[in-house]
Short mmCIF file of C-alpha atoms and ligand atoms in Angstrom, two decimals:
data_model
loop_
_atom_site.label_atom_id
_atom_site.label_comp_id
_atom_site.label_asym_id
_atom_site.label_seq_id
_atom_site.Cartn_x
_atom_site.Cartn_y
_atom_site.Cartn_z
CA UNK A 216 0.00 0.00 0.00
CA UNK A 217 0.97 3.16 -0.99
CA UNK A 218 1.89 6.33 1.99
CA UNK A 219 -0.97 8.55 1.40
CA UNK A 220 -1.15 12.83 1.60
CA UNK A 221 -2.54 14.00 4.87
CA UNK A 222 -4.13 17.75 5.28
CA UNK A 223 -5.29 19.12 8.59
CA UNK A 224 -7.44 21.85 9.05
CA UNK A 225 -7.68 23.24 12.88
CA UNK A 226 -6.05 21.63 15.97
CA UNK A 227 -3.88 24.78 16.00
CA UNK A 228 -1.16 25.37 18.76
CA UNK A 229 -2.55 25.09 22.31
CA UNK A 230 -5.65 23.50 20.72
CA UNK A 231 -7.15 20.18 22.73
CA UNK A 232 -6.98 17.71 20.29
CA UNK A 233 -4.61 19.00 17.56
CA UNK A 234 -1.61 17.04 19.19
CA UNK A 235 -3.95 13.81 19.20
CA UNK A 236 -4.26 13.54 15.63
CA UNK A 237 -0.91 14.94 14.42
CA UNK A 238 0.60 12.06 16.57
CA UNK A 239 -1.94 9.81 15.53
CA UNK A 240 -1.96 10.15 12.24
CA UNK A 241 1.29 9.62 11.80
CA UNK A 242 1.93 6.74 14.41
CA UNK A 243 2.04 3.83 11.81
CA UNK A 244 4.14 5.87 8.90
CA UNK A 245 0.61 5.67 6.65
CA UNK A 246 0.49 9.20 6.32
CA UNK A 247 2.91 12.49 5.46
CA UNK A 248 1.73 15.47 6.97
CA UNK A 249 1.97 17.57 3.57
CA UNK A 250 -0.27 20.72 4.19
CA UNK A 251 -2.42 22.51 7.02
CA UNK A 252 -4.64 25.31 7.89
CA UNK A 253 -4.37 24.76 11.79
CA UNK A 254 -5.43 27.85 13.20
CA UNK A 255 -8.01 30.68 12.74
CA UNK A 256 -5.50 33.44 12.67
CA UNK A 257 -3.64 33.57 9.77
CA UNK A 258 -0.29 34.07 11.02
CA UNK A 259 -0.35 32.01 13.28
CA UNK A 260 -1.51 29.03 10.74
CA UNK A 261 1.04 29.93 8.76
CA UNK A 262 4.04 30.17 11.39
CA UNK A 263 2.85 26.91 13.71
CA UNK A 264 2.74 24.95 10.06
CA UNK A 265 6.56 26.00 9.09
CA UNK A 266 6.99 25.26 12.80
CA UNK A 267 5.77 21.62 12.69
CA UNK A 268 8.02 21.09 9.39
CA UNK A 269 5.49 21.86 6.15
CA UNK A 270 6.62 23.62 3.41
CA UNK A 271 6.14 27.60 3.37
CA UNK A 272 3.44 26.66 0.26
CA UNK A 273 1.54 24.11 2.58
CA UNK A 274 1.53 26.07 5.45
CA UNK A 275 -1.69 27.94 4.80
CA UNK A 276 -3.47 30.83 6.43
CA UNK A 277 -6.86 30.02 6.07
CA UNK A 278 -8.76 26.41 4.75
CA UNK A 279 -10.39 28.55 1.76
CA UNK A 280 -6.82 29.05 0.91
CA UNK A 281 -5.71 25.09 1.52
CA UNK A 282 -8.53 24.26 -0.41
CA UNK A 283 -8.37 26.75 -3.58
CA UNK A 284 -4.38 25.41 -4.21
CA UNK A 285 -4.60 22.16 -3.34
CA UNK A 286 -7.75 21.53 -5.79
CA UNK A 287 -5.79 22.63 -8.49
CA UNK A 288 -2.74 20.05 -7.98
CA UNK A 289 -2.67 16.72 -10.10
CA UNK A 290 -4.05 13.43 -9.02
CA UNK A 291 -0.37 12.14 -7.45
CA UNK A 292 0.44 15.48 -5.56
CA UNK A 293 -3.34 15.65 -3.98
CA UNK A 294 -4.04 15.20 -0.47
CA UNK A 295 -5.86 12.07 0.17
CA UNK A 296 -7.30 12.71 3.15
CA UNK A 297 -8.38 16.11 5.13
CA UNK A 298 -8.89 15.60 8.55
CA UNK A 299 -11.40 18.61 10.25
CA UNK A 300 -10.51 19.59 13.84
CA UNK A 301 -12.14 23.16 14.39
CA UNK A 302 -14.88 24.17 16.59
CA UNK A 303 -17.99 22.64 15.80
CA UNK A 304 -19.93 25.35 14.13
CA UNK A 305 -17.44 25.34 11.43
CA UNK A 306 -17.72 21.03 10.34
CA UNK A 307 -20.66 21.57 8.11
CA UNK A 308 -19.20 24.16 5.81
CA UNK A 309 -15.45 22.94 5.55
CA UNK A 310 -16.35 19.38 5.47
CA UNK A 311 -18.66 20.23 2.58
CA UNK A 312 -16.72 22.04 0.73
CA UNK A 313 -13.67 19.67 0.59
CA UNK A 314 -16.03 16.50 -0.41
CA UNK A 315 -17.43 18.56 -2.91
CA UNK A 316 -13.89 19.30 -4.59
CA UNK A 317 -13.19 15.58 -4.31
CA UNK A 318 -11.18 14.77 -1.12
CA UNK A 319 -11.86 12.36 1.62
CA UNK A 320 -12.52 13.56 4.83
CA UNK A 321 -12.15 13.00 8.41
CA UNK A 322 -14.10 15.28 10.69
CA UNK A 323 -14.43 15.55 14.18
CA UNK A 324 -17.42 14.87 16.54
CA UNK A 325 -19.91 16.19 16.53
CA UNK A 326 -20.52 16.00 12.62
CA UNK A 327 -22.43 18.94 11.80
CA UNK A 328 -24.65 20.94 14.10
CA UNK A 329 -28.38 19.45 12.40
CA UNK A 330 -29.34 16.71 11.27
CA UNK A 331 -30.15 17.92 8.04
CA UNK A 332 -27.18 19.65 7.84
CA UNK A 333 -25.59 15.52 8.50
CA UNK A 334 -28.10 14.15 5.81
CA UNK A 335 -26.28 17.23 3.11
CA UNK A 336 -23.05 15.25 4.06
CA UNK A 337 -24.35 11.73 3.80
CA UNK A 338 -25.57 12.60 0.17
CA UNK A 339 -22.47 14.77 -0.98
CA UNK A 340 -20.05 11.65 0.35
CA UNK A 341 -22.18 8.75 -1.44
CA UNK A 342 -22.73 11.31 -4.71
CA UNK A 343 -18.65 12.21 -4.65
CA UNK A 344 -18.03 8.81 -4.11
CA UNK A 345 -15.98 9.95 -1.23
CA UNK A 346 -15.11 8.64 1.99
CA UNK A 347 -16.50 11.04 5.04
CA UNK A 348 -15.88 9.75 8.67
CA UNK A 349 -16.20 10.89 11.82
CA UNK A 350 -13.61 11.16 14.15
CA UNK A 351 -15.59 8.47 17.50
CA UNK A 352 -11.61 7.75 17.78
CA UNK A 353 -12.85 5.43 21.11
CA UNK A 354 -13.58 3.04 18.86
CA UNK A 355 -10.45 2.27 17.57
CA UNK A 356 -9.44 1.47 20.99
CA UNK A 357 -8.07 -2.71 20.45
CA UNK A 358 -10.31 -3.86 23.55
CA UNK A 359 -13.44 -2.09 22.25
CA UNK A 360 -13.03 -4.07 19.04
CA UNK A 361 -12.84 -6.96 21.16
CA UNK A 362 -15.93 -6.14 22.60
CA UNK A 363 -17.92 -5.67 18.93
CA UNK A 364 -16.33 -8.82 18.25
CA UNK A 365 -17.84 -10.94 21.27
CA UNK A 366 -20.87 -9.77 21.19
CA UNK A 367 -21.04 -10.46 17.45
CA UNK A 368 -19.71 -14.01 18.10
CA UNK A 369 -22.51 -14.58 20.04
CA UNK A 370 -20.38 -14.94 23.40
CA UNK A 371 -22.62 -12.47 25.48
CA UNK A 372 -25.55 -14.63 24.48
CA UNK A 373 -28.85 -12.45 23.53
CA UNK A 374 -28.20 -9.09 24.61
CA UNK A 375 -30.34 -7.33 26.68
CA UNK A 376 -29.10 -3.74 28.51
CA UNK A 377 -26.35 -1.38 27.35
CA UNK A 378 -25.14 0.86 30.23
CA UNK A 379 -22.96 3.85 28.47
CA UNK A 380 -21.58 6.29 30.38
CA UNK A 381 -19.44 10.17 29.93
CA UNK A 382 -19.37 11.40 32.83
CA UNK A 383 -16.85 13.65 34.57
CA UNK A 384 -16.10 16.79 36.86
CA UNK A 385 -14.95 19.18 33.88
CA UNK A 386 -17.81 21.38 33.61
CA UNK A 387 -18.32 21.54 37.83
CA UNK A 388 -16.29 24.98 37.92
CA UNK A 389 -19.17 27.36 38.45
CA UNK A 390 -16.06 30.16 38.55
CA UNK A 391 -15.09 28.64 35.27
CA UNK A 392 -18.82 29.13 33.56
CA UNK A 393 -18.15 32.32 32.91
CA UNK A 394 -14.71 31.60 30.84
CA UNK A 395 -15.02 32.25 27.17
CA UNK A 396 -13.51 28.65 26.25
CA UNK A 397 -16.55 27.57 28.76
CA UNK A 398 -19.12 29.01 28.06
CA UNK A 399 -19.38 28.35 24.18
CA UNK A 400 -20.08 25.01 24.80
CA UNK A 401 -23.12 26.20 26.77
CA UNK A 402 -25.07 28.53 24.24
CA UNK A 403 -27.45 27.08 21.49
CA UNK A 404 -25.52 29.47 18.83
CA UNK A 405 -21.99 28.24 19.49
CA UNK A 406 -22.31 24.71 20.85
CA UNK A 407 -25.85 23.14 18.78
CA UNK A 408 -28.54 21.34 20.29
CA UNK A 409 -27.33 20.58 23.22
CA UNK A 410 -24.03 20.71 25.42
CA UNK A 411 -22.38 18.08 26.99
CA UNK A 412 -24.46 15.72 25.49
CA UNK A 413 -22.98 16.69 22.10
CA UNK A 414 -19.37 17.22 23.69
CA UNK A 415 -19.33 13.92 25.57
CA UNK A 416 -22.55 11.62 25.88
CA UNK A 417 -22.31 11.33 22.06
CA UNK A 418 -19.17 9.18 22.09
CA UNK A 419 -21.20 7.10 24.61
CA UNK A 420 -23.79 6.78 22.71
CA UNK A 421 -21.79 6.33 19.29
CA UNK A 422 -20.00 3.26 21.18
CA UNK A 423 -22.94 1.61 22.45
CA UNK A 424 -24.32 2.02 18.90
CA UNK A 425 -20.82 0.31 17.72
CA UNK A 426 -20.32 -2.85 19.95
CA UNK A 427 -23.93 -4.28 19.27
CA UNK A 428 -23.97 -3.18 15.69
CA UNK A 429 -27.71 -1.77 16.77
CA UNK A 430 -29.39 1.78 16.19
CA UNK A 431 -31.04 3.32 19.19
CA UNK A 432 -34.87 3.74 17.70
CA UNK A 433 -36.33 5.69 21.31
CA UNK A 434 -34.90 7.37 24.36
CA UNK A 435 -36.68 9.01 26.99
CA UNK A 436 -34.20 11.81 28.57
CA UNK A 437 -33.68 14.06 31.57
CA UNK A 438 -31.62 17.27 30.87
CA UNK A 439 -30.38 19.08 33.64
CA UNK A 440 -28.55 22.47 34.13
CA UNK A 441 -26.50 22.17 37.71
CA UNK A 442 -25.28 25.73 37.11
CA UNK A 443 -27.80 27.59 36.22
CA UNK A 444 -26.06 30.30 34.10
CA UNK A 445 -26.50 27.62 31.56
CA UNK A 446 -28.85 27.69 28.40
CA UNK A 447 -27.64 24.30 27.96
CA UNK A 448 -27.51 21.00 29.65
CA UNK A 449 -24.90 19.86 32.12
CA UNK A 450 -25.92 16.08 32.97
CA UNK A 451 -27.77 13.88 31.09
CA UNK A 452 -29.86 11.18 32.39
CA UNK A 453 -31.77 8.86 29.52
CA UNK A 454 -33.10 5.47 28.79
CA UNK A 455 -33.08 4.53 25.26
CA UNK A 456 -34.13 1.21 23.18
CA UNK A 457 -31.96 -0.14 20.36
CA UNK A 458 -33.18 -2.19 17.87
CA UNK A 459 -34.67 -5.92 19.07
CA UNK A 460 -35.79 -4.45 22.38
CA UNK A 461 -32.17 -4.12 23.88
CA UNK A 462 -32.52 -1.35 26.46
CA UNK A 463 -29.98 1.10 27.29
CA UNK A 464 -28.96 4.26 29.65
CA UNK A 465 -26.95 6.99 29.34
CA UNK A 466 -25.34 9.06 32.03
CA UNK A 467 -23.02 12.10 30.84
CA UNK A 468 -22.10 14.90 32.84
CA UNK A 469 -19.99 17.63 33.35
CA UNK A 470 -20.72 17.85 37.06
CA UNK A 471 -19.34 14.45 38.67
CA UNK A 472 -16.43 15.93 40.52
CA UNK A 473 -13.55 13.20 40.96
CA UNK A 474 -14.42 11.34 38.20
CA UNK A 475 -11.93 12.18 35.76
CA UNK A 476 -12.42 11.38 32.31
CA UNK A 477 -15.65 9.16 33.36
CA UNK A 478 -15.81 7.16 29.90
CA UNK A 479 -17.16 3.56 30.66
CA UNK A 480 -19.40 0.95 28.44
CA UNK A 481 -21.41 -2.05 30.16
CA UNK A 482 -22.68 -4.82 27.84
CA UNK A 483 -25.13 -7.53 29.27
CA UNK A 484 -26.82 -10.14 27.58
CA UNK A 485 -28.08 -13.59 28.46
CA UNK A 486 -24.55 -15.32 28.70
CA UNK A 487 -22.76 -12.94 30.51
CA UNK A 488 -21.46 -9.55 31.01
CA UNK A 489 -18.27 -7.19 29.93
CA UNK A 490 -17.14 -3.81 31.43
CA UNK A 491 -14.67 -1.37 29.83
CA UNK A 492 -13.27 1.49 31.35
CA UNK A 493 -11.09 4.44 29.04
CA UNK A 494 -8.89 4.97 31.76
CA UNK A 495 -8.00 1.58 31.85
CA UNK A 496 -8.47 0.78 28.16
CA UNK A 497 -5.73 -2.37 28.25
CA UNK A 498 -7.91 -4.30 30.34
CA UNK A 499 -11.37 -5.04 29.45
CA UNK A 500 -13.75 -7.39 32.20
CA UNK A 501 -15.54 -10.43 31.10
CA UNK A 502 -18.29 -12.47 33.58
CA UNK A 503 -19.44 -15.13 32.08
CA UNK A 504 -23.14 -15.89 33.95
CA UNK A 505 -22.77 -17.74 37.15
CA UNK A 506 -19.01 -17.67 36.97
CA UNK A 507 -15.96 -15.27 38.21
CA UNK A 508 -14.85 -12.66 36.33
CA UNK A 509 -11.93 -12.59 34.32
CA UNK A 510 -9.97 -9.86 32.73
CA UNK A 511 -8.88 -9.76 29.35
CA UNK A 512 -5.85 -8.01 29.11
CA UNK A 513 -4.90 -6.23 25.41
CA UNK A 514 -2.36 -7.88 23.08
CA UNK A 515 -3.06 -11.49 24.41
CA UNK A 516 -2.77 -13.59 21.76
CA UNK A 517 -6.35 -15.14 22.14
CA UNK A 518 -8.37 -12.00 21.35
CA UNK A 519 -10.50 -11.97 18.16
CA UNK A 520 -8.68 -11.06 14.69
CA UNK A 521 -10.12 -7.39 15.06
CA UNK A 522 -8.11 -6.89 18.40
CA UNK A 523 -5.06 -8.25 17.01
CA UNK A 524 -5.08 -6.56 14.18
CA UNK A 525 -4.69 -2.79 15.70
CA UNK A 526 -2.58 -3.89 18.67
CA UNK A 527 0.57 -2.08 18.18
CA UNK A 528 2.75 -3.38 21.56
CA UNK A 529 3.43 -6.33 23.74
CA UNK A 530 1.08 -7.13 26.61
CA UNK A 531 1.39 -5.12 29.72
CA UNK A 532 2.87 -1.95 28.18
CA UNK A 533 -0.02 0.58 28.11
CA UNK A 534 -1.50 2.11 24.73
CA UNK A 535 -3.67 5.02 24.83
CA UNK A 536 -5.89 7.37 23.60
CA UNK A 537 -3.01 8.41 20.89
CA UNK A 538 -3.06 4.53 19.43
CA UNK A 539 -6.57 4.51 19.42
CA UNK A 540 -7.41 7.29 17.25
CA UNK A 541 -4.15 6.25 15.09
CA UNK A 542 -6.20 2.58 14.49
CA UNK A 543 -9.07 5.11 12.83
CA UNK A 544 -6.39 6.49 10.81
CA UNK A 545 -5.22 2.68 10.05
CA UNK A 546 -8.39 1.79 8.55
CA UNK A 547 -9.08 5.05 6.35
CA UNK A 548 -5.26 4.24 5.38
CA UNK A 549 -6.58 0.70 4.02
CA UNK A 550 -9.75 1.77 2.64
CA UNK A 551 -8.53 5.23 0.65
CA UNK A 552 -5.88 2.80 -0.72
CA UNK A 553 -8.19 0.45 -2.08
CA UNK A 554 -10.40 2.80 -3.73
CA UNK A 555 -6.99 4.04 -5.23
CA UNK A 556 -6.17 0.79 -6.59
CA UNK A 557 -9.22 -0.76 -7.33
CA UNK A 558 -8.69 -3.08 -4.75
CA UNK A 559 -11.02 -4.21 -2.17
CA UNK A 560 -10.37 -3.21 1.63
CA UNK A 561 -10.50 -6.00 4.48
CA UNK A 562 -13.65 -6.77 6.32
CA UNK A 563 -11.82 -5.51 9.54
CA UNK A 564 -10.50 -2.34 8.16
CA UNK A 565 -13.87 -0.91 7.46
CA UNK A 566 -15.01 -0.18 11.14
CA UNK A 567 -13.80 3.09 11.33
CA UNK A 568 -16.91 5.61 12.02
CA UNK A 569 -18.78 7.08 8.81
CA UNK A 570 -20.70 9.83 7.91
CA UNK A 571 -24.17 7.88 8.77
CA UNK A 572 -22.73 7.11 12.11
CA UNK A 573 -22.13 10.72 12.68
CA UNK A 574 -25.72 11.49 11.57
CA UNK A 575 -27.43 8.91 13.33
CA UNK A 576 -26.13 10.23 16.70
CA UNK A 577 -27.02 13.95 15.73
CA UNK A 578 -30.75 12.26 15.13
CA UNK A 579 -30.70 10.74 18.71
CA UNK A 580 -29.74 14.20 20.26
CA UNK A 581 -32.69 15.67 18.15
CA UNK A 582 -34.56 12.74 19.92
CA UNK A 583 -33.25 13.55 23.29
CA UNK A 584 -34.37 17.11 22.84
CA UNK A 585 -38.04 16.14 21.50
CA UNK A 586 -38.67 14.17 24.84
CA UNK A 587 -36.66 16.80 27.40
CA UNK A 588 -39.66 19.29 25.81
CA UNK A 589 -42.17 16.30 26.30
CA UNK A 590 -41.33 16.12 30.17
CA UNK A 591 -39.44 12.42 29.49
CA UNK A 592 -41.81 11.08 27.76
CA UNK A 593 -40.36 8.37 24.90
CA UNK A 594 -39.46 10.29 21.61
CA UNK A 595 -38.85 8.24 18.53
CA UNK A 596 -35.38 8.83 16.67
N1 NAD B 218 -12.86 12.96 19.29
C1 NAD B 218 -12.51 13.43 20.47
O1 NAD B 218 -12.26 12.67 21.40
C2 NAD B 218 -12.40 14.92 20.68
C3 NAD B 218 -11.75 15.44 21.80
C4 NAD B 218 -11.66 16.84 21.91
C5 NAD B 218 -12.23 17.67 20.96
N2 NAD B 218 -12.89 17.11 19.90
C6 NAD B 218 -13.51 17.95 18.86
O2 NAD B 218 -12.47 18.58 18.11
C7 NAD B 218 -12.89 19.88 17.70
C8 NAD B 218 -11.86 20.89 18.18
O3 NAD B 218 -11.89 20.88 19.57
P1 NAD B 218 -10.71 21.46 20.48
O4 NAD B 218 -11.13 21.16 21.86
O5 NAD B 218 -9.38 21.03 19.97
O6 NAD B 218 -10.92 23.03 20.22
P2 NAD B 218 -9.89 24.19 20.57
O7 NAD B 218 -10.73 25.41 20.73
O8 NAD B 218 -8.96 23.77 21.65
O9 NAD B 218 -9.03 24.32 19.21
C9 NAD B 218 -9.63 24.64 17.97
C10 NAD B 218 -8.52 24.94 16.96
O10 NAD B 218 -9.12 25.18 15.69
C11 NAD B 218 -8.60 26.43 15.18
N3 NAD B 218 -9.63 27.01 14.30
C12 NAD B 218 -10.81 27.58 14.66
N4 NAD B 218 -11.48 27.98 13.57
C13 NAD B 218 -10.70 27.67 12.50
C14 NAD B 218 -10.84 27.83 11.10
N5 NAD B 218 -11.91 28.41 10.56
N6 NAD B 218 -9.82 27.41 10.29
C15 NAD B 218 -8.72 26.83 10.82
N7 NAD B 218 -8.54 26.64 12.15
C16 NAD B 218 -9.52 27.05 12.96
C17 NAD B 218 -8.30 27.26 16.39
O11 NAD B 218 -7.41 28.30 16.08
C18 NAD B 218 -7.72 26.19 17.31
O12 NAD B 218 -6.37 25.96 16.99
C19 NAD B 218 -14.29 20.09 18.29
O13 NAD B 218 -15.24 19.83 17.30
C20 NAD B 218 -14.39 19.05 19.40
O14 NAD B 218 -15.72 18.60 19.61
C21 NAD B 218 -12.96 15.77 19.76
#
């Protein structure tokens, strides 16, 4: 397979999760960081690019910019993929306008700030023939594979309740609420439909929707502003159904002071029952009914081919949040190649979050919404 071109736009200096996917992307040598637009002041886009090592032509100070010379270069000097890492208000417009001029795309959560606005990008990626994904890099954690895989195999037996939670103490701060990198995330114009349920819950959400391979069809949800500053929502409390009857909850907050990150999926079906926790992601707990629980541990050699496949150390040695995103980047690696080639991609490589994933989690916040208005009563999604 051939090293492929790799564009960023956002995830400027200082930026949260800029460092994340430069590091990523690059982990397994599949990509060359050949041009970015990282930051929303020109100069410093333009001086942070030369600084991380592109070319005074690639380092650009503004995506209109990226976009308008890189359209114009030939087919082996293009940038194969574009990865989107600004502030959500701003994924709708720059996503669009680089699938429309032919480039693959991988933007961060949340996809767009509708869901019609998500349905534009479903269309433009299957009418381009493009690939759009969206950045749930959780999932490319090994033991969350693992998890997809069991439940697949049928080890879990029928499955019957999903317990997803995102819940930590990073929004408790009520001295903070007032902080302009706060309080965005708070306000219907900036942040969307909702706050931390867009920020956080909707990785939850997106994994739960992941390991069963199930859409949620209903939830019934409790919105909650602990400081009351807030337009928006700063805990989440909702049940929700998946398809064939499998029941689920959903817990995010911002409020739940000494937990940290708070990321954690439950799976239980008929046979058994599996925990994972992201600040533990190299072990992942396994109770098989009436029995003791047992831990898998990453990079054992007797976890299902779509562990193995991503694990990129020994046992014991800890891999993070960096590897995980980096196995995303693995698998759009694989697939862009393929379409390049004319080949076809592996089975495993093509569970990196798309475009419809990205939409149908906008749809269940839409949901959410629908039923906080109805007093909790069960909207559809
Ligand atoms: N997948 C994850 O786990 C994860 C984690 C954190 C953040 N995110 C998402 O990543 C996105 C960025 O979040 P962040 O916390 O890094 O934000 P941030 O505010 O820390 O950084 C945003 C960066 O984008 C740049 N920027 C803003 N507008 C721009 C434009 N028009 N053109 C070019 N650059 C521009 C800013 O200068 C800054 O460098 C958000 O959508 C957020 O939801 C995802």
């Amino acid at each position: 397979m051939q090293k492929l071109r790799w564009g960023l736009v956002g995830g400027g200096e200082g930026s949260q999760i800029g460092f994340t996917h430069r590091a990523a992307a690059q982990l397994d040598g599949h990509f060359y960081f050949d041009a970015g637009a990282l930051d929303i002041d020109t100069e410093k886009s333009k001086s942070f690019g030369r600084k991380l090592g592109l070319t005074d032509q690639k380092s650009y100070g503004s995506w209109e910019e990226m976009l308008e010379k890189e359209k114009k270069l030939n087919k082996e000097k293009r940038l194969d993929l574009v990865t989107v890492a600004t502030p959500n208000s701003t994924h709708f417009e720059i996503t669009k306008s680089f699938l429309k001029e032919d480039f693959n795309v991988l933007c961060e959560k949340p996809l767009t700030m509708t869901v019609e606005q998500a349905q534009e990008l479903v269309k433009l990626s299957k009418d381009m023939g493009k690939i759009c994904a969206v950045n749930y890099g959780y999932t490319g954690y090994p033991l969350v594979r693992q998890m997809r895989s069991m439940i697949m195999n049928g080890d879990l037996g029928d499955i019957r309740l999903v317990f997803a939670e995102f819940a930590g103490g990073f929004m408790a701060d009520e001295s903070d609420a007032q902080n302009p990198r706060v309080k965005w995330r708070f306000s219907a114009k900036h942040a969307g439909m909702a706050a931390i349920t867009i920020d956080c819950g909707i990785h939850a959400l997106n994994m739960a929707c992941f390991v069963t391979d199930k859409k949620i069809v209903k939830v019934s949800s409790d919105f909650f502003s602990g400081i009351k500053s807030r337009e928006l929502e700063d805990d989440n409390l909702s049940s929700f159904r998946m398809e064939n009857d499998v029941a689920g909850r959903l817990w995010t907050s911002g409020l739940a002071i000494g937990r940290t990150h708070g990321l954690t999926l439950q799976v239980f079906g008929s046979k058994g029952g599996l925990s994972w926790k992201q600040e533990q992601p190299n072990q992942l707990f396994w109770t098989p009914i009436n029995d003791s629980t047992r831990i898998i541990e990453r990079g054992h050699p007797n976890l299902y081919p779509s562990a193995k496949r991503i694990n990129k150390i020994t046992i014991g040695h800890p891999e993070g949040m960096i590897a995980a995103f980096s196995n995303i980047y693995k698998d759009l690696f694989e697939n862009i190649n393929a379409r390049k080639f004319d080949k076809n991609p592996s089975e495993l490589s093509k569970s990196y979050p798309t475009v419809e994933d990205g939409c149908h989690s906008l749809e269940i916040v839409k949901a959410m919404k629908k039923s906080v208005s109805l007093n909790g009563s069960w909207a559809r999604v």
